[in-house]
Amino acid sequence: MRVLSLACLLIALCGIHAAVSRSDKRRNDKPIIGILAQELKYPKPKRNSYIAASYVKTLEAAGARVVPVMINRPEEEYHQLFHSINGILFPGGAANLLTSGYAKAAHIFYKLALKANCQGDYFPIWGTCLGFEQLLVITSGEKLLCRTNTRGVSLPLEFTQDFPPDMMTALATENITVNFHKWSISMENFTKNEKLRNFYKVLSTNTDGNIEFISTMEAYHFPVYGTQWHPEKNAFEWSRTYYPHTPSAIKTTFYMTDFFVNEAKKNFHSFANEEDAMKHLIYNHKPVFSAAFGSSFQQMYYFE
Ligand SMILES: *[C@@H]1O[C@H](CO)[C@@H](O)[C@H](O)[C@H]1NC(C)=O
Ligand SMILES: *[C@@H]1O[C@H](CO)[C@@H](O)[C@H](O)[C@H]1NC(C)=O
């Protein structure tokens, strides 16, 4: 609840500051972006959490370096990390949206990001699939999701706002956005909820045949973005037949990530020095070829 009232207050009071920071012309060409880890459904010794490598690869392909953000760490550690990285991505997966270490860490970064943005410190957040749902739960303070029949289908987006024209045609006419979720925010519940309606602009919707749900959104006054679909899968995941790899599908992966990495370039947080950054970077971990063991992810990073 505290977070919510804070968010509302910030929107009311700080719109002007956020606008000022957006006109800042400096650019950080060495962005380091955090990717939030999450609980494994079946943890093993030394394997308590994971990040799917496709998220790391997309960000790297668009010119960023990646730091894994571990779950269940002290809040103080997250504060320090927040001031060292230039943006954060909440990836897809299956963690609990209220009680998991993923949810708790996401909450802390969201709160810090809103406060920072209000003070002119531009800090972008991207949520994909579970991360998108997590953003909705944090912003509204409740779980307004409903079940949809959307596990394993690629859809064309139905736009409500402008995307760049070249991408828009492909995204609107070809089946290139991978949906792999059983929960969605319906247009109905979104529109009924004042907190969500006032915070996010709906950029695209989709339907499972029965329920119209939101597939792409961005916050009005903050650099907070979410897709219910998976931009990273098109270029980097191969283990399901419905993952599209057409030229426009691959461009979509790149377009979305290029956008987010450029958002991160507007942030000037940094580690104490290059050595400190090196201690945190994802290169300290080795991905495992998880598709060989039946995973829907080609490669995964496991953490203790
Ligand atoms: C709206 O949200 C409630 C949870 O608060 C959920 O039970 C219901 O199924 C949702 N309805 C639609 C149409 O999304
Ligand atoms: C393509 O999208 C349509 C909706 O426009 C959907 O009904 C269909 O199942 C999708 N096809 C594939 C192969 O995912």
Tab-separated table of N, CA, C and O and ligand atoms in Angstrom, residues 142-146 184-186 188-189 211, ligand 1:
chain	number	residue	atom	x	y	z
A	142	GLU	N	-3.064	-5.251	-6.591
A	142	GLU	CA	-3.893	-6.461	-6.528
A	142	GLU	C	-3.738	-7.285	-7.809
A	142	GLU	O	-3.208	-6.788	-8.806
A	143	LYS	N	-4.208	-8.542	-7.721
A	143	LYS	CA	-4.080	-9.423	-8.872
A	143	LYS	C	-5.401	-9.411	-9.635
A	143	LYS	O	-6.374	-10.022	-9.203
A	144	LEU	N	-5.417	-8.710	-10.745
A	144	LEU	CA	-6.659	-8.563	-11.509
A	144	LEU	C	-6.621	-9.415	-12.769
A	144	LEU	O	-7.357	-9.174	-13.715
A	145	LEU	N	-5.727	-10.404	-12.782
A	145	LEU	CA	-5.536	-11.189	-13.996
A	145	LEU	C	-6.631	-12.234	-14.143
A	145	LEU	O	-7.262	-12.633	-13.168
A	146	CYS	N	-6.856	-12.661	-15.380
A	146	CYS	CA	-7.801	-13.747	-15.608
A	146	CYS	C	-7.123	-14.794	-16.493
A	146	CYS	O	-6.137	-14.514	-17.167
A	184	SER	N	-3.762	-13.217	-18.022
A	184	SER	CA	-3.724	-11.971	-18.792
A	184	SER	C	-4.480	-10.899	-18.036
A	184	SER	O	-5.297	-11.200	-17.166
A	185	ILE	N	-4.223	-9.644	-18.410
A	185	ILE	CA	-5.077	-8.565	-17.894
A	185	ILE	C	-6.082	-8.250	-18.992
A	185	ILE	O	-5.703	-7.874	-20.107
A	186	SER	N	-7.335	-8.451	-18.692
A	186	SER	CA	-8.368	-8.170	-19.696
A	186	SER	C	-8.520	-6.660	-19.833
A	186	SER	O	-8.274	-5.909	-18.896
A	188	GLU	N	-11.193	-5.255	-19.946
A	188	GLU	CA	-12.282	-4.926	-19.021
A	188	GLU	C	-11.742	-4.584	-17.623
A	188	GLU	O	-12.030	-3.517	-17.082
A	189	ASN	N	-10.928	-5.477	-17.061
A	189	ASN	CA	-10.394	-5.232	-15.716
A	189	ASN	C	-9.419	-4.058	-15.694
A	189	ASN	O	-9.370	-3.317	-14.736
A	211	ILE	N	-11.526	-13.415	-24.745
A	211	ILE	CA	-11.201	-12.280	-23.884
A	211	ILE	C	-10.190	-11.372	-24.567
A	211	ILE	O	-9.145	-11.830	-25.029
B	1	LIG	C1	-11.035	-9.413	-13.108
B	1	LIG	O1	-10.235	-9.595	-11.947
B	1	LIG	C2	-10.750	-10.546	-11.011
B	1	LIG	C3	-9.823	-10.572	-9.823
B	1	LIG	O2	-9.972	-9.416	-9.090
B	1	LIG	C4	-10.838	-11.892	-11.658
B	1	LIG	O3	-11.390	-12.826	-10.752
B	1	LIG	C5	-11.702	-11.813	-12.884
B	1	LIG	O4	-11.686	-13.060	-13.550
B	1	LIG	C6	-11.209	-10.714	-13.832
B	1	LIG	N1	-12.161	-10.583	-14.899
B	1	LIG	C7	-11.811	-10.343	-16.151
B	1	LIG	C8	-12.899	-10.288	-17.163
B	1	LIG	O5	-10.656	-10.147	-16.467
